[in-house]
């Protein structure tokens, strides 16, 4: 299931520099057409945002501003590629935090003008969806579940720039929920979790927790579509935490003795919700003939996809429905410049969305992926057979 990227020396193939600044990672990478990563650099802001209790957009912007030049320089130096050798520059321009997107875009437009290179604007979710093809030849169409701190969606990838959106989150993204639950539990004070993202901390603590102690309700059980909702679950978890604080006679900000059980129950409910919506998406695709009958594939990516428990939950569904499950390794599930460069190469190969250096491009904080058919999915109202989610820890 784990996939590895190719590595190798620069060939005569075309080279693309990818730049990512849509959220809290400043990333850059140079790739050749085979998907070989010639050089990369990544500056994560995670520790700063952990200390401030969440991403403050102006802080993220300032950190991108301070690091972008060095990160791009490092990626170029490590690849031994001079700007003149590049075939194009690809940069995330949507969706994401406006202030963060602005830094990457401004830098990139200056860079392409200075070196007279074509510019390829990239949709961040398209890049997450296509990363898998850098690691192995996955043919279109395939089903993709993207779950991160900012997004939650199910789509059929039919081509490099051709997506059918089956479902999306109605409120917050699962990574955001896990980050907020971790903050409410003050997991930063936990000796094993002080440097971990909320999702990582919950996964770690859940390993020693009893998921049955707090039976949270899986969201949207009566809505037969492929959309997601996590705000209600967060509310259930918060209420439980308040009750436990009262029982233990401690104030908010104190580590509860039951953190492992709360982490396990939260993770299990998130996993079940993702598995159920994905199960319905698979049944919808089968009913509508949207996936190939031979070796249909589910690709799962985005930061939350690095969670092994969630992968196991999805595996139960794919085994049951006869799909092949592919998850890029954690390093390629989270944000990086590599996936942006790869998306640039895929577009370059097909001649799609390649702009001249003097072009004026605006970033877009909100940008849906592909054609939204979630209403059609809802109208199909597909009922799920009952599945025993006995997920091994
Ligand atoms: O894709 P990503 O790097 O950035 C966004 O585009 O959001 O995802 C970051 C998110 C964070 O919310 C983080 O808590 C979550 O991914 N995450 C995880 C795990 N590792 C990171 N969630 C669950 N389990 C993990 N192991
Ligand atoms: Zn992302």
mmCIF file of C-alpha atoms and ligand atoms in Angstrom:
data_model
loop_
_atom_site.group_PDB
_atom_site.id
_atom_site.type_symbol
_atom_site.label_atom_id
_atom_site.label_comp_id
_atom_site.label_asym_id
_atom_site.label_seq_id
_atom_site.Cartn_x
_atom_site.Cartn_y
_atom_site.Cartn_z
ATOM 1 C CA UNK A 1 0.000 0.000 0.000
ATOM 2 C CA UNK A 2 2.907 2.356 0.780
ATOM 3 C CA UNK A 3 4.249 3.992 -2.347
ATOM 4 C CA UNK A 4 7.720 5.318 -3.004
ATOM 5 C CA UNK A 5 8.766 8.111 -5.353
ATOM 6 C CA UNK A 6 11.297 7.540 -8.076
ATOM 7 C CA UNK A 7 14.612 9.241 -7.567
ATOM 8 C CA UNK A 8 17.292 9.913 -10.096
ATOM 9 C CA UNK A 9 19.413 12.412 -11.891
ATOM 10 C CA UNK A 10 18.107 15.197 -14.079
ATOM 11 C CA UNK A 11 17.474 13.735 -17.509
ATOM 12 C CA UNK A 12 16.774 15.619 -20.683
ATOM 13 C CA UNK A 13 13.110 15.724 -19.643
ATOM 14 C CA UNK A 14 11.320 18.926 -18.787
ATOM 15 C CA UNK A 15 11.822 20.361 -15.298
ATOM 16 C CA UNK A 16 9.256 22.174 -13.175
ATOM 17 C CA UNK A 17 9.733 24.206 -10.009
ATOM 18 C CA UNK A 18 6.727 23.864 -7.679
ATOM 19 C CA UNK A 19 5.917 26.390 -4.946
ATOM 20 C CA UNK A 20 3.411 25.876 -2.106
ATOM 21 C CA UNK A 21 2.332 28.519 0.442
ATOM 22 C CA UNK A 22 -1.429 27.987 0.755
ATOM 23 C CA UNK A 23 -1.518 27.336 4.496
ATOM 24 C CA UNK A 24 1.322 26.940 7.006
ATOM 25 C CA UNK A 25 4.040 25.208 5.000
ATOM 26 C CA UNK A 26 6.471 27.005 2.720
ATOM 27 C CA UNK A 27 7.497 24.340 0.213
ATOM 28 C CA UNK A 28 9.438 24.213 -3.041
ATOM 29 C CA UNK A 29 10.700 21.357 -5.216
ATOM 30 C CA UNK A 30 12.150 20.668 -8.654
ATOM 31 C CA UNK A 31 10.898 17.547 -10.447
ATOM 32 C CA UNK A 32 11.536 16.028 -13.839
ATOM 33 C CA UNK A 33 8.875 14.446 -16.028
ATOM 34 C CA UNK A 34 9.414 10.959 -14.609
ATOM 35 C CA UNK A 35 8.442 12.236 -11.163
ATOM 36 C CA UNK A 36 12.026 12.133 -9.875
ATOM 37 C CA UNK A 37 12.479 14.692 -7.108
ATOM 38 C CA UNK A 38 15.719 16.471 -8.000
ATOM 39 C CA UNK A 39 15.658 18.824 -5.032
ATOM 40 C CA UNK A 40 13.200 20.001 -2.411
ATOM 41 C CA UNK A 41 12.898 22.192 0.657
ATOM 42 C CA UNK A 42 10.115 22.598 3.202
ATOM 43 C CA UNK A 43 9.717 25.032 6.054
ATOM 44 C CA UNK A 44 6.928 23.998 8.410
ATOM 45 C CA UNK A 45 5.357 26.622 10.672
ATOM 46 C CA UNK A 46 3.703 23.954 12.815
ATOM 47 C CA UNK A 47 5.636 24.636 16.012
ATOM 48 C CA UNK A 48 4.870 28.358 15.949
ATOM 49 C CA UNK A 49 1.152 27.722 15.367
ATOM 50 C CA UNK A 50 1.061 25.046 18.079
ATOM 51 C CA UNK A 51 2.373 27.624 20.548
ATOM 52 C CA UNK A 52 -0.161 30.275 19.531
ATOM 53 C CA UNK A 53 -3.027 27.756 19.639
ATOM 54 C CA UNK A 54 -3.924 27.782 15.941
ATOM 55 C CA UNK A 55 -2.927 29.459 12.709
ATOM 56 C CA UNK A 56 -2.997 33.248 12.868
ATOM 57 C CA UNK A 57 -3.084 34.316 9.193
ATOM 58 C CA UNK A 58 -0.847 37.381 9.638
ATOM 59 C CA UNK A 59 1.751 35.254 11.453
ATOM 60 C CA UNK A 60 1.601 32.608 8.702
ATOM 61 C CA UNK A 61 2.018 35.335 6.082
ATOM 62 C CA UNK A 62 5.047 36.820 7.829
ATOM 63 C CA UNK A 63 6.696 33.393 8.134
ATOM 64 C CA UNK A 64 6.105 32.653 4.426
ATOM 65 C CA UNK A 65 7.595 36.072 3.594
ATOM 66 C CA UNK A 66 10.680 35.372 5.720
ATOM 67 C CA UNK A 67 11.267 31.902 4.267
ATOM 68 C CA UNK A 68 10.133 31.746 0.657
ATOM 69 C CA UNK A 69 13.331 33.031 -0.953
ATOM 70 C CA UNK A 70 15.536 30.594 1.023
ATOM 71 C CA UNK A 71 13.198 27.628 0.473
ATOM 72 C CA UNK A 72 13.095 28.145 -3.313
ATOM 73 C CA UNK A 73 16.855 28.740 -3.404
ATOM 74 C CA UNK A 74 17.475 25.528 -1.452
ATOM 75 C CA UNK A 75 15.246 23.464 -3.738
ATOM 76 C CA UNK A 76 17.089 24.804 -6.806
ATOM 77 C CA UNK A 77 20.547 24.310 -5.270
ATOM 78 C CA UNK A 78 19.796 20.772 -4.094
ATOM 79 C CA UNK A 79 18.609 19.886 -7.584
ATOM 80 C CA UNK A 80 21.611 21.570 -9.255
ATOM 81 C CA UNK A 81 19.151 23.201 -11.612
ATOM 82 C CA UNK A 82 19.543 26.837 -12.629
ATOM 83 C CA UNK A 83 16.380 28.911 -13.160
ATOM 84 C CA UNK A 84 17.207 29.056 -16.877
ATOM 85 C CA UNK A 85 16.883 25.248 -17.179
ATOM 86 C CA UNK A 86 13.312 25.182 -15.878
ATOM 87 C CA UNK A 87 10.459 24.547 -18.305
ATOM 88 C CA UNK A 88 7.910 26.252 -16.043
ATOM 89 C CA UNK A 89 7.043 27.357 -12.502
ATOM 90 C CA UNK A 90 3.899 25.934 -10.850
ATOM 91 C CA UNK A 91 2.438 27.613 -7.783
ATOM 92 C CA UNK A 92 -0.622 27.058 -5.583
ATOM 93 C CA UNK A 93 -3.034 29.941 -6.190
ATOM 94 C CA UNK A 94 -6.230 28.377 -4.721
ATOM 95 C CA UNK A 95 -7.813 27.526 -2.299
ATOM 96 C CA UNK A 96 -6.154 28.540 0.963
ATOM 97 C CA UNK A 97 -5.449 31.423 3.305
ATOM 98 C CA UNK A 98 -5.490 34.656 1.313
ATOM 99 C CA UNK A 99 -2.464 36.148 3.031
ATOM 100 C CA UNK A 100 -0.444 32.940 2.612
ATOM 101 C CA UNK A 101 -1.417 32.382 -1.038
ATOM 102 C CA UNK A 102 -0.469 35.990 -1.776
ATOM 103 C CA UNK A 103 3.165 35.504 -0.740
ATOM 104 C CA UNK A 104 3.723 32.453 -2.964
ATOM 105 C CA UNK A 105 1.955 34.052 -5.913
ATOM 106 C CA UNK A 106 3.781 37.380 -5.633
ATOM 107 C CA UNK A 107 7.153 35.637 -5.378
ATOM 108 C CA UNK A 108 6.350 33.327 -8.302
ATOM 109 C CA UNK A 109 5.165 36.079 -10.632
ATOM 110 C CA UNK A 110 8.345 38.036 -9.942
ATOM 111 C CA UNK A 111 10.411 34.879 -10.542
ATOM 112 C CA UNK A 112 8.774 33.929 -13.864
ATOM 113 C CA UNK A 113 9.084 37.478 -15.167
ATOM 114 C CA UNK A 114 12.738 37.712 -14.172
ATOM 115 C CA UNK A 115 13.616 34.372 -15.795
ATOM 116 C CA UNK A 116 11.062 34.552 -18.610
ATOM 117 C CA UNK A 117 9.374 31.238 -17.744
ATOM 118 C CA UNK A 118 5.796 30.002 -18.253
ATOM 119 C CA UNK A 119 3.586 30.078 -15.150
ATOM 120 C CA UNK A 120 1.178 27.282 -14.142
ATOM 121 C CA UNK A 121 -1.379 28.220 -11.445
ATOM 122 C CA UNK A 122 -2.258 25.208 -9.298
ATOM 123 C CA UNK A 123 -5.414 24.174 -7.397
ATOM 124 C CA UNK A 124 -4.157 22.806 -4.055
ATOM 125 C CA UNK A 125 -6.730 19.972 -3.936
ATOM 126 C CA UNK A 126 -6.039 18.947 -7.526
ATOM 127 C CA UNK A 127 -2.396 18.618 -6.502
ATOM 128 C CA UNK A 128 -3.266 16.443 -3.464
ATOM 129 C CA UNK A 129 -5.398 14.246 -5.738
ATOM 130 C CA UNK A 130 -2.726 13.768 -8.405
ATOM 131 C CA UNK A 131 0.297 13.162 -6.125
ATOM 132 C CA UNK A 132 -0.332 9.413 -6.252
ATOM 133 C CA UNK A 133 0.412 9.380 -9.993
ATOM 134 C CA UNK A 134 3.944 10.596 -9.277
ATOM 135 C CA UNK A 135 4.477 7.410 -7.271
ATOM 136 C CA UNK A 136 2.892 4.884 -9.599
ATOM 137 C CA UNK A 137 0.883 4.876 -12.813
ATOM 138 C CA UNK A 138 -2.718 5.181 -11.606
ATOM 139 C CA UNK A 139 -4.985 5.627 -14.626
ATOM 140 C CA UNK A 140 -8.011 7.940 -14.691
ATOM 141 C CA UNK A 141 -10.750 7.662 -13.570
ATOM 142 C CA UNK A 142 -10.261 6.940 -9.877
ATOM 143 C CA UNK A 143 -12.110 7.878 -6.695
ATOM 144 C CA UNK A 144 -10.306 10.231 -4.330
ATOM 145 C CA UNK A 145 -10.904 11.138 -0.683
ATOM 146 C CA UNK A 146 -9.016 14.243 0.413
ATOM 147 C CA UNK A 147 -8.929 14.947 4.120
ATOM 148 C CA UNK A 148 -6.780 17.659 5.660
ATOM 149 C CA UNK A 149 -6.820 20.577 8.074
ATOM 150 C CA UNK A 150 -8.659 22.719 5.553
ATOM 151 C CA UNK A 151 -10.608 20.260 3.417
ATOM 152 C CA UNK A 152 -12.731 17.194 3.258
ATOM 153 C CA UNK A 153 -14.012 16.001 -0.101
ATOM 154 C CA UNK A 154 -14.825 12.996 -2.224
ATOM 155 C CA UNK A 155 -14.366 13.269 -5.988
ATOM 156 C CA UNK A 156 -13.947 11.224 -9.122
ATOM 157 C CA UNK A 157 -10.703 12.208 -10.832
ATOM 158 C CA UNK A 158 -11.410 11.808 -14.560
ATOM 159 C CA UNK A 159 -8.417 13.721 -15.871
ATOM 160 C CA UNK A 160 -5.692 16.134 -14.797
ATOM 161 C CA UNK A 161 -8.166 19.027 -14.645
ATOM 162 C CA UNK A 162 -11.427 17.083 -14.733
ATOM 163 C CA UNK A 163 -13.089 16.242 -11.414
ATOM 164 C CA UNK A 164 -16.628 15.317 -10.358
ATOM 165 C CA UNK A 165 -17.236 16.500 -6.810
ATOM 166 C CA UNK A 166 -19.425 13.945 -4.982
ATOM 167 C CA UNK A 167 -19.311 15.484 -1.506
ATOM 168 C CA UNK A 168 -17.607 18.113 0.625
ATOM 169 C CA UNK A 169 -17.665 19.258 4.213
ATOM 170 C CA UNK A 170 -20.629 21.343 5.301
ATOM 171 C CA UNK A 171 -18.733 22.947 8.177
ATOM 172 C CA UNK A 172 -15.180 22.163 9.236
ATOM 173 C CA UNK A 173 -12.535 19.762 7.963
ATOM 174 C CA UNK A 174 -11.572 16.645 9.965
ATOM 175 C CA UNK A 175 -8.002 17.855 10.603
ATOM 176 C CA UNK A 176 -9.378 21.133 11.925
ATOM 177 C CA UNK A 177 -11.703 19.196 14.257
ATOM 178 C CA UNK A 178 -8.860 17.007 15.530
ATOM 179 C CA UNK A 179 -6.650 20.088 16.028
ATOM 180 C CA UNK A 180 -9.420 21.849 17.992
ATOM 181 C CA UNK A 181 -10.187 18.789 20.134
ATOM 182 C CA UNK A 182 -6.456 18.419 20.864
ATOM 183 C CA UNK A 183 -6.285 22.079 21.889
ATOM 184 C CA UNK A 184 -9.393 21.798 24.075
ATOM 185 C CA UNK A 185 -7.750 18.778 25.753
ATOM 186 C CA UNK A 186 -4.515 20.826 26.190
ATOM 187 C CA UNK A 187 -2.555 17.976 24.625
ATOM 188 C CA UNK A 188 0.378 20.329 24.119
ATOM 189 C CA UNK A 189 0.977 19.796 27.856
ATOM 190 C CA UNK A 190 1.148 16.025 27.380
ATOM 191 C CA UNK A 191 4.793 14.896 27.499
ATOM 192 C CA UNK A 192 4.393 12.716 24.386
ATOM 193 C CA UNK A 193 2.457 15.278 22.343
ATOM 194 C CA UNK A 194 4.145 18.666 22.791
ATOM 195 C CA UNK A 195 5.511 18.814 19.226
ATOM 196 C CA UNK A 196 2.735 16.914 17.464
ATOM 197 C CA UNK A 197 -0.103 18.307 15.364
ATOM 198 C CA UNK A 198 -3.563 17.738 16.856
ATOM 199 C CA UNK A 199 -4.243 14.822 14.522
ATOM 200 C CA UNK A 200 -0.923 13.160 15.306
ATOM 201 C CA UNK A 201 -1.461 13.624 19.064
ATOM 202 C CA UNK A 202 -4.938 12.098 18.912
ATOM 203 C CA UNK A 203 -3.664 9.124 16.897
ATOM 204 C CA UNK A 204 -0.868 8.493 19.378
ATOM 205 C CA UNK A 205 -3.035 8.750 22.513
ATOM 206 C CA UNK A 206 -5.864 6.737 20.970
ATOM 207 C CA UNK A 207 -3.553 3.718 20.748
ATOM 208 C CA UNK A 208 -3.881 3.297 24.547
ATOM 209 C CA UNK A 209 -7.511 4.392 24.777
ATOM 210 C CA UNK A 210 -10.859 2.667 25.054
ATOM 211 C CA UNK A 211 -12.987 3.946 22.161
ATOM 212 C CA UNK A 212 -16.190 2.494 23.634
ATOM 213 C CA UNK A 213 -16.085 4.521 26.858
ATOM 214 C CA UNK A 214 -17.527 7.627 25.181
ATOM 215 C CA UNK A 215 -19.964 6.505 22.459
ATOM 216 C CA UNK A 216 -20.162 9.554 20.195
ATOM 217 C CA UNK A 217 -22.778 9.536 17.452
ATOM 218 C CA UNK A 218 -21.437 9.259 13.917
ATOM 219 C CA UNK A 219 -22.529 12.455 12.079
ATOM 220 C CA UNK A 220 -25.255 12.647 9.408
ATOM 221 C CA UNK A 221 -26.594 9.116 9.853
ATOM 222 C CA UNK A 222 -29.954 10.166 8.390
ATOM 223 C CA UNK A 223 -28.549 12.053 5.397
ATOM 224 C CA UNK A 224 -27.910 9.714 2.482
ATOM 225 C CA UNK A 225 -25.287 11.724 0.632
ATOM 226 C CA UNK A 226 -21.506 11.971 0.542
ATOM 227 C CA UNK A 227 -21.087 15.280 2.365
ATOM 228 C CA UNK A 228 -19.304 15.534 5.695
ATOM 229 C CA UNK A 229 -19.913 17.378 8.944
ATOM 230 C CA UNK A 230 -17.600 17.511 11.938
ATOM 231 C CA UNK A 231 -18.825 20.508 13.956
ATOM 232 C CA UNK A 232 -21.520 18.455 15.722
ATOM 233 C CA UNK A 233 -18.979 15.810 16.706
ATOM 234 C CA UNK A 234 -16.706 18.515 18.103
ATOM 235 C CA UNK A 235 -19.631 19.760 20.148
ATOM 236 C CA UNK A 236 -20.275 16.250 21.508
ATOM 237 C CA UNK A 237 -16.598 15.925 22.435
ATOM 238 C CA UNK A 238 -16.514 19.363 24.101
ATOM 239 C CA UNK A 239 -19.578 18.518 26.201
ATOM 240 C CA UNK A 240 -17.943 15.273 27.294
ATOM 241 C CA UNK A 241 -14.725 17.075 28.196
ATOM 242 C CA UNK A 242 -16.689 19.612 30.295
ATOM 243 C CA UNK A 243 -18.505 16.786 32.070
ATOM 244 C CA UNK A 244 -15.258 14.990 32.789
ATOM 245 C CA UNK A 245 -13.627 18.208 34.056
ATOM 246 C CA UNK A 246 -16.532 18.633 36.471
ATOM 247 C CA UNK A 247 -16.258 15.001 37.591
ATOM 248 C CA UNK A 248 -12.504 15.205 38.124
ATOM 249 C CA UNK A 249 -12.905 18.630 39.757
ATOM 250 C CA UNK A 250 -10.362 20.305 37.451
ATOM 251 C CA UNK A 251 -10.417 23.485 35.365
ATOM 252 C CA UNK A 252 -10.180 23.805 31.576
ATOM 253 C CA UNK A 253 -6.490 23.569 30.659
ATOM 254 C CA UNK A 254 -5.755 20.620 32.953
ATOM 255 C CA UNK A 255 -4.894 17.288 31.340
ATOM 256 C CA UNK A 256 -7.761 14.888 32.072
ATOM 257 C CA UNK A 257 -7.019 11.319 33.157
ATOM 258 C CA UNK A 258 -9.306 10.070 30.370
ATOM 259 C CA UNK A 259 -7.527 11.808 27.437
ATOM 260 C CA UNK A 260 -6.661 8.471 25.823
ATOM 261 C CA UNK A 261 -10.292 7.327 25.839
ATOM 262 C CA UNK A 262 -11.560 10.655 24.474
ATOM 263 C CA UNK A 263 -8.882 10.557 21.754
ATOM 264 C CA UNK A 264 -9.819 6.969 20.837
ATOM 265 C CA UNK A 265 -13.553 7.704 20.693
ATOM 266 C CA UNK A 266 -13.039 10.889 18.645
ATOM 267 C CA UNK A 267 -10.704 9.173 16.181
ATOM 268 C CA UNK A 268 -13.077 6.228 15.829
ATOM 269 C CA UNK A 269 -16.047 8.487 15.082
ATOM 270 C CA UNK A 270 -14.082 10.504 12.516
ATOM 271 C CA UNK A 271 -12.908 7.241 10.905
ATOM 272 C CA UNK A 272 -16.451 5.808 10.808
ATOM 273 C CA UNK A 273 -17.875 8.994 9.307
ATOM 274 C CA UNK A 274 -15.199 9.086 6.587
ATOM 275 C CA UNK A 275 -15.661 5.358 5.911
ATOM 276 C CA UNK A 276 -19.439 5.629 5.577
ATOM 277 C CA UNK A 277 -19.400 8.588 3.193
ATOM 278 C CA UNK A 278 -16.682 6.877 1.148
ATOM 279 C CA UNK A 279 -18.695 3.642 1.090
ATOM 280 C CA UNK A 280 -21.680 5.537 -0.332
ATOM 281 C CA UNK A 281 -19.449 7.267 -2.894
ATOM 282 C CA UNK A 282 -18.180 3.869 -4.052
ATOM 283 C CA UNK A 283 -21.736 2.532 -4.404
ATOM 284 C CA UNK A 284 -22.779 5.682 -6.289
ATOM 285 C CA UNK A 285 -19.825 5.359 -8.669
ATOM 286 C CA UNK A 286 -20.629 1.702 -9.267
ATOM 287 C CA UNK A 287 -24.300 2.461 -9.937
ATOM 288 C CA UNK A 288 -23.389 5.218 -12.413
ATOM 289 C CA UNK A 289 -20.448 3.416 -14.025
ATOM 290 C CA UNK A 290 -18.048 6.180 -13.040
ATOM 291 C CA UNK A 291 -15.131 3.856 -12.257
ATOM 292 C CA UNK A 292 -13.524 1.178 -14.421
ATOM 293 C CA UNK A 293 -14.842 -2.328 -13.751
ATOM 294 C CA UNK A 294 -11.341 -3.732 -13.702
ATOM 295 C CA UNK A 295 -9.218 -2.657 -10.732
ATOM 296 C CA UNK A 296 -11.183 0.403 -9.558
ATOM 297 C CA UNK A 297 -9.108 2.525 -7.174
ATOM 298 C CA UNK A 298 -9.671 4.712 -4.124
ATOM 299 C CA UNK A 299 -6.873 7.221 -3.473
ATOM 300 C CA UNK A 300 -6.740 8.822 -0.029
ATOM 301 C CA UNK A 301 -4.568 11.852 0.621
ATOM 302 C CA UNK A 302 -4.227 15.072 2.652
ATOM 303 C CA UNK A 303 -2.736 15.378 6.166
ATOM 304 C CA UNK A 304 -5.455 13.316 7.910
ATOM 305 C CA UNK A 305 -4.817 10.439 5.468
ATOM 306 C CA UNK A 306 -1.540 9.739 7.272
ATOM 307 C CA UNK A 307 -3.641 8.374 10.174
ATOM 308 C CA UNK A 308 -3.218 4.601 10.228
ATOM 309 C CA UNK A 309 -6.490 3.950 12.060
ATOM 310 C CA UNK A 310 -8.433 5.914 9.423
ATOM 311 C CA UNK A 311 -6.615 4.005 6.680
ATOM 312 C CA UNK A 312 -7.651 0.720 8.307
ATOM 313 C CA UNK A 313 -11.287 1.863 8.458
ATOM 314 C CA UNK A 314 -11.157 2.693 4.752
ATOM 315 C CA UNK A 315 -9.498 -0.633 4.028
ATOM 316 C CA UNK A 316 -12.525 -2.447 5.509
ATOM 317 C CA UNK A 317 -14.714 -0.597 2.990
ATOM 318 C CA UNK A 318 -12.449 -1.069 -0.029
ATOM 319 C CA UNK A 319 -12.005 -4.780 0.685
ATOM 320 C CA UNK A 320 -15.744 -5.167 0.978
ATOM 321 C CA UNK A 321 -16.464 -3.347 -2.280
ATOM 322 C CA UNK A 322 -13.506 -4.669 -4.303
ATOM 323 C CA UNK A 323 -11.589 -1.408 -4.663
ATOM 324 C CA UNK A 324 -7.844 -1.022 -4.577
ATOM 325 C CA UNK A 325 -6.776 1.410 -1.798
ATOM 326 C CA UNK A 326 -3.802 3.675 -2.408
ATOM 327 C CA UNK A 327 -2.391 6.156 0.124
ATOM 328 C CA UNK A 328 0.795 8.090 -0.558
ATOM 329 C CA UNK A 329 3.294 7.928 2.324
ATOM 330 C CA UNK A 330 2.655 10.523 5.078
ATOM 331 C CA UNK A 331 5.375 12.829 3.695
ATOM 332 C CA UNK A 332 3.391 13.228 0.475
ATOM 333 C CA UNK A 333 -0.027 13.390 2.157
ATOM 334 C CA UNK A 334 0.821 16.637 3.940
ATOM 335 C CA UNK A 335 1.518 19.882 2.121
ATOM 336 C CA UNK A 336 4.774 20.188 0.201
ATOM 337 C CA UNK A 337 6.275 21.704 -2.940
ATOM 338 C CA UNK A 338 6.698 18.296 -4.578
ATOM 339 C CA UNK A 339 2.989 17.770 -5.204
ATOM 340 C CA UNK A 340 2.717 21.227 -6.763
ATOM 341 C CA UNK A 341 5.654 20.604 -9.103
ATOM 342 C CA UNK A 342 4.121 17.248 -10.081
ATOM 343 C CA UNK A 343 0.778 18.890 -10.822
ATOM 344 C CA UNK A 344 2.694 21.403 -12.956
ATOM 345 C CA UNK A 345 4.319 18.559 -14.902
ATOM 346 C CA UNK A 346 0.970 16.818 -15.446
ATOM 347 C CA UNK A 347 -0.448 20.067 -16.832
ATOM 348 C CA UNK A 348 2.664 20.766 -18.894
ATOM 349 C CA UNK A 349 2.425 17.296 -20.442
ATOM 350 C CA UNK A 350 -1.172 17.957 -21.493
ATOM 351 C CA UNK A 351 -0.669 21.625 -22.317
ATOM 352 C CA UNK A 352 -3.353 22.706 -19.845
ATOM 353 C CA UNK A 353 -3.319 26.042 -18.012
ATOM 354 C CA UNK A 354 0.176 27.167 -19.010
ATOM 355 C CA UNK A 355 0.419 30.934 -18.935
ATOM 356 C CA UNK A 356 3.006 33.402 -20.255
ATOM 357 C CA UNK A 357 5.390 35.050 -17.739
ATOM 358 C CA UNK A 358 3.795 38.490 -17.908
ATOM 359 C CA UNK A 359 0.325 37.199 -17.002
ATOM 360 C CA UNK A 360 -1.698 38.694 -14.166
ATOM 361 C CA UNK A 361 -3.112 35.992 -11.897
ATOM 362 C CA UNK A 362 -5.140 36.481 -8.713
ATOM 363 C CA UNK A 363 -5.269 34.022 -5.858
ATOM 364 C CA UNK A 364 -8.651 32.585 -4.777
ATOM 365 C CA UNK A 365 -9.096 31.691 -1.071
ATOM 366 C CA UNK A 366 -12.230 29.677 -1.891
ATOM 367 C CA UNK A 367 -12.328 27.456 -4.968
ATOM 368 C CA UNK A 368 -14.425 24.307 -5.405
ATOM 369 C CA UNK A 369 -12.806 21.332 -7.123
ATOM 370 C CA UNK A 370 -14.404 20.307 -10.414
ATOM 371 C CA UNK A 371 -18.101 19.935 -11.226
ATOM 372 C CA UNK A 372 -20.252 19.650 -8.100
ATOM 373 C CA UNK A 373 -22.695 16.734 -8.439
ATOM 374 C CA UNK A 374 -23.335 16.366 -4.695
ATOM 375 C CA UNK A 375 -27.039 17.166 -5.211
ATOM 376 C CA UNK A 376 -27.316 14.248 -7.646
ATOM 377 C CA UNK A 377 -25.581 11.999 -5.123
ATOM 378 C CA UNK A 378 -28.020 13.104 -2.449
ATOM 379 C CA UNK A 379 -30.991 12.512 -4.745
ATOM 380 C CA UNK A 380 -29.802 8.936 -5.307
ATOM 381 C CA UNK A 381 -30.220 8.448 -1.514
ATOM 382 C CA UNK A 382 -28.148 5.278 -1.409
ATOM 383 C CA UNK A 383 -28.641 3.256 1.798
ATOM 384 C CA UNK A 384 -25.577 1.489 3.144
ATOM 385 C CA UNK A 385 -25.511 -2.135 4.185
ATOM 386 C CA UNK A 386 -24.508 -2.393 7.812
ATOM 387 C CA UNK A 387 -20.776 -2.836 8.251
ATOM 388 C CA UNK A 388 -19.059 -3.878 11.449
ATOM 389 C CA UNK A 389 -16.323 -1.290 11.920
ATOM 390 C CA UNK A 390 -14.044 -3.532 13.931
ATOM 391 C CA UNK A 391 -10.883 -1.561 13.315
ATOM 392 C CA UNK A 392 -7.730 -3.068 14.831
ATOM 393 C CA UNK A 393 -5.682 -0.569 16.850
HETATM 394 O O1 LIG B 1 -2.641 18.493 4.284
HETATM 395 P P1 LIG B 1 -2.143 19.225 5.493
HETATM 396 O O2 LIG B 1 -0.663 19.194 5.746
HETATM 397 O O3 LIG B 1 -2.518 20.726 5.447
HETATM 398 C C1 LIG B 1 -3.757 21.197 5.044
HETATM 399 O O4 LIG B 1 -3.918 21.435 3.820
HETATM 400 O O5 LIG B 1 -4.617 21.316 5.941
HETATM 401 O O6 LIG B 1 -2.943 18.634 6.749
HETATM 402 C C2 LIG B 1 -2.714 19.075 8.081
HETATM 403 C C3 LIG B 1 -3.772 18.445 8.959
HETATM 404 C C4 LIG B 1 -3.770 18.939 10.410
HETATM 405 O O7 LIG B 1 -5.088 19.269 10.769
HETATM 406 C C5 LIG B 1 -3.275 17.746 11.201
HETATM 407 O O8 LIG B 1 -3.818 17.669 12.523
HETATM 408 C C6 LIG B 1 -3.749 16.594 10.355
HETATM 409 O O9 LIG B 1 -3.569 17.023 9.017
HETATM 410 N N1 LIG B 1 -2.944 15.397 10.590
HETATM 411 C C7 LIG B 1 -3.444 14.250 11.079
HETATM 412 C C8 LIG B 1 -2.350 13.363 11.230
HETATM 413 N N2 LIG B 1 -1.223 14.014 10.808
HETATM 414 C C9 LIG B 1 -1.614 15.254 10.425
HETATM 415 N N3 LIG B 1 -4.694 13.900 11.413
HETATM 416 C C10 LIG B 1 -4.898 12.648 11.878
HETATM 417 N N4 LIG B 1 -3.898 11.754 12.064
HETATM 418 C C11 LIG B 1 -2.619 12.063 11.754
HETATM 419 N N5 LIG B 1 -1.645 11.161 11.932
HETATM 420 ZN ZN1 LIG B 2 -3.167 20.369 1.882
#
